[in-house]
Coordinates of C-alpha atoms in Angstrom, one line a residue:
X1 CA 5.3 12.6 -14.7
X2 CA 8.8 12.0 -13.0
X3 CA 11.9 13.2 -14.2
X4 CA 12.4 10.0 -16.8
X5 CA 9.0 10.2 -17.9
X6 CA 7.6 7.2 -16.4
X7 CA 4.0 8.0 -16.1
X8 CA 2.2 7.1 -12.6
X9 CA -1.4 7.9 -13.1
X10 CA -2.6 10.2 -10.8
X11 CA -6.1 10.6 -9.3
X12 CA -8.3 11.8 -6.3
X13 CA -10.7 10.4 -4.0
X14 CA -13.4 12.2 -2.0
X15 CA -10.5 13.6 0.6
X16 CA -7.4 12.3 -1.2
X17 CA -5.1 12.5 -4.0
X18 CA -3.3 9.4 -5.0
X19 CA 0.0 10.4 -7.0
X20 CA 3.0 9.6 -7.5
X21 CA 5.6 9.3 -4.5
X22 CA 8.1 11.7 -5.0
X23 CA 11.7 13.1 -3.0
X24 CA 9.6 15.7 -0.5
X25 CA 7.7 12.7 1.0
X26 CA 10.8 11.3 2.1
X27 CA 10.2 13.3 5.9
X28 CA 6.6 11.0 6.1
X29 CA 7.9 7.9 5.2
X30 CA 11.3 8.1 7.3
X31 CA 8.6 9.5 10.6
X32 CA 6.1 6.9 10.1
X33 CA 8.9 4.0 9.6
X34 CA 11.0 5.1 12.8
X35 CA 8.0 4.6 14.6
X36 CA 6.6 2.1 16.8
X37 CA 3.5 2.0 14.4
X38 CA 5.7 0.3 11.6
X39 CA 6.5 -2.2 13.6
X40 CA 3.6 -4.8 12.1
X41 CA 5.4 -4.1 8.6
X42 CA 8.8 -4.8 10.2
X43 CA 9.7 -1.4 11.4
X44 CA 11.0 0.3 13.7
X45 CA 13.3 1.7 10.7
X46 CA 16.3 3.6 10.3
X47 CA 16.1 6.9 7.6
X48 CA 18.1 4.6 4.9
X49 CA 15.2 2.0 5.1
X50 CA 12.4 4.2 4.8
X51 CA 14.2 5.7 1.7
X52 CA 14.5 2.7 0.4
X53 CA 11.1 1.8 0.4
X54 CA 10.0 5.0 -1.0
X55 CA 12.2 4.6 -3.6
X56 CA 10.3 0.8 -4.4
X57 CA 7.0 2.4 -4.4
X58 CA 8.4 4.3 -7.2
X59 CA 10.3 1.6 -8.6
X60 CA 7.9 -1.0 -9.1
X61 CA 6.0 1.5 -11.5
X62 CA 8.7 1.2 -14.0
X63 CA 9.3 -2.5 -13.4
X64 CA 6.0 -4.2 -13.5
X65 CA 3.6 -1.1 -14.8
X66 CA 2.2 -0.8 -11.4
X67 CA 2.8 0.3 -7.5
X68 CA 2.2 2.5 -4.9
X69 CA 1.4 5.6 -4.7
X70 CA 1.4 8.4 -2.1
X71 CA -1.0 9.8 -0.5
X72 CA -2.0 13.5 0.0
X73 CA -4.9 14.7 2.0
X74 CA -3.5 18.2 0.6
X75 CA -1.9 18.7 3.6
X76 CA 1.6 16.3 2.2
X77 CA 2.3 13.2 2.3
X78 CA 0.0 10.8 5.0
X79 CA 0.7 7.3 3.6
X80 CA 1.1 5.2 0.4
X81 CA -1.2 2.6 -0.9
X82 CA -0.9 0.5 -3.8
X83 CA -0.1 -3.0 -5.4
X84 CA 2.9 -4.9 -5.7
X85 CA 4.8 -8.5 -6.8
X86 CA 8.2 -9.0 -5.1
X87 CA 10.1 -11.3 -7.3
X88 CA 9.2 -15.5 -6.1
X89 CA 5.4 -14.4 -5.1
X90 CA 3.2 -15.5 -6.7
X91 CA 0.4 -13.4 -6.5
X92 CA -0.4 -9.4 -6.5
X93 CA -0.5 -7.8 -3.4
X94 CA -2.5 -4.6 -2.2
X95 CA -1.4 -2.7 0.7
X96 CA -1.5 0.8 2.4
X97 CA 0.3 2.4 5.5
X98 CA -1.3 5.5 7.0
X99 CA 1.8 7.8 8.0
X100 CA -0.8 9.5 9.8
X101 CA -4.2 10.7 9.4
X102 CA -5.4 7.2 10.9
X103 CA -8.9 6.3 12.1
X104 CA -10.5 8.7 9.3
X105 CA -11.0 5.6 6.5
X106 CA -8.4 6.9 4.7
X107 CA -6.9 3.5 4.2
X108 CA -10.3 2.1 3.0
X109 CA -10.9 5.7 0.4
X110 CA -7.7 4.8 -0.9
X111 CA -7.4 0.8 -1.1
X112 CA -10.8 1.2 -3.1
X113 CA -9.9 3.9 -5.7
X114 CA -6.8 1.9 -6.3
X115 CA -9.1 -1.3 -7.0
X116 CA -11.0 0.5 -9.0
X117 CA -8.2 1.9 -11.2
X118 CA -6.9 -2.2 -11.3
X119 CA -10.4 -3.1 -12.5
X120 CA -9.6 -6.8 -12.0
X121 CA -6.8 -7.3 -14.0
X122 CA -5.5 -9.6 -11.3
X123 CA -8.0 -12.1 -10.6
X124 CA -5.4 -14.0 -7.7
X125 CA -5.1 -10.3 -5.8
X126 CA -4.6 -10.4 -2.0
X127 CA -3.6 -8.7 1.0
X128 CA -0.9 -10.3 3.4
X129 CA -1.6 -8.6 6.9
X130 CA -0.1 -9.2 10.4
X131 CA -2.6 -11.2 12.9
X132 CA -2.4 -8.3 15.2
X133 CA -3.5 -5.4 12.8
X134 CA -7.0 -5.5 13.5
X135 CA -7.7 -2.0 11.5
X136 CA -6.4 -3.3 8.9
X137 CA -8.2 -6.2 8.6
X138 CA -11.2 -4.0 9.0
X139 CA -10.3 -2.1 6.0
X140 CA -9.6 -5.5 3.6
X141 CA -12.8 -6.6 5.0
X142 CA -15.0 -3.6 4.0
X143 CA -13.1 -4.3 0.6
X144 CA -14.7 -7.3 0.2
X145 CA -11.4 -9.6 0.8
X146 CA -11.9 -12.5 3.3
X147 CA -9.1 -13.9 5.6
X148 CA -8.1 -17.4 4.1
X149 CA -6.3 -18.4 7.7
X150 CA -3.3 -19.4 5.8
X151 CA -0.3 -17.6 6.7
X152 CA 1.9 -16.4 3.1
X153 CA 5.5 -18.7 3.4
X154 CA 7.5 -15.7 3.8
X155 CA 5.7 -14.5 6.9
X156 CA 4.0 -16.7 10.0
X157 CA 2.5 -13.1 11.6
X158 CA 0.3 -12.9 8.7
X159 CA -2.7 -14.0 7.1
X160 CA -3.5 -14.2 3.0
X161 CA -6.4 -12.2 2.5
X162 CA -8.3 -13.1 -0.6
X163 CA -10.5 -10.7 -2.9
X164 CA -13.3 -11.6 -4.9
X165 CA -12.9 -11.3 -8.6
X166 CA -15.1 -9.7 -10.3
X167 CA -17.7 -11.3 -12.6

């Protein structure tokens, strides 16, 4: 529960806990976006930025009844992952960014507990991810998403990754 009582569910994985972002993973997000590694999500970015998109993972919680959430490997913060619909899109995206903690399937432990937790209420849900991030198109892969070739119109670099719904 966060200090207005907006309820993000919270729940754990194998290795992770998936819970609401919150002001002490503000040193994660601002290291992970001021690195090179951001870049295929349009980093490099300055401390401003990354707080900003901390403060939409929490946001979009309380304007669409669903988001991102943080990860924590119980060591702090290593990433978010989550869903979300910027206003003029027209379907629901699911994403994760591994702050660090990489090449352990994190992403994928994550991206699936949160697809559980959805349990197909969006039948149109899909991944947008950059051409050259191959590990992540590993991860949307194991998912069960396939790459549709078609770039999304607000982004060349990327491809729509479609998922299955479920029957």
């Amino acid at each position: 529960m966060t200090a207005t009582g907006l309820h993000i569910p919270t729940f754990t994985t194998e290795r992770l806990t998936l819970r609401a972002p919150r002001v002490e993973d503000a040193p994660a997000y601002a290291a992970f976006y001021a690195s090179d590694r951001s870049r295929i999500i349009g980093g490099p970015l300055d401390q401003t930025a990354a707080w900003k998109i901390l403060t939409n993972d929490v946001g979009h919680w309380h304007l669409r009844g669903f988001g991102w959430w943080s990860l924590d490997d119980g060591t702090g913060c290593v990433g978010s992952c989550g869903f979300h619909l910027p206003a003029g899109r027209p379907s629901v995206e699911l994403g994760w960014s591994l702050f660090s903690g990489t090449g352990k399937g994190y992403a994928t432990e994550a991206a699936r507990a949160a697809l559980d937790w959805a349990d197909g209420r969006w039948p149109d849900l899909v991944s947008h991810i950059d051409r050259s991030n191959v590990a992540s198109q590993k991860v949307a892969a194991r998912l069960g998403a396939r790459d549709s070739g078609r770039p999304p119109a607000h982004d060349a670099d990327c491809t729509i990754w479609t998922y299955e719904a479920a029957p």
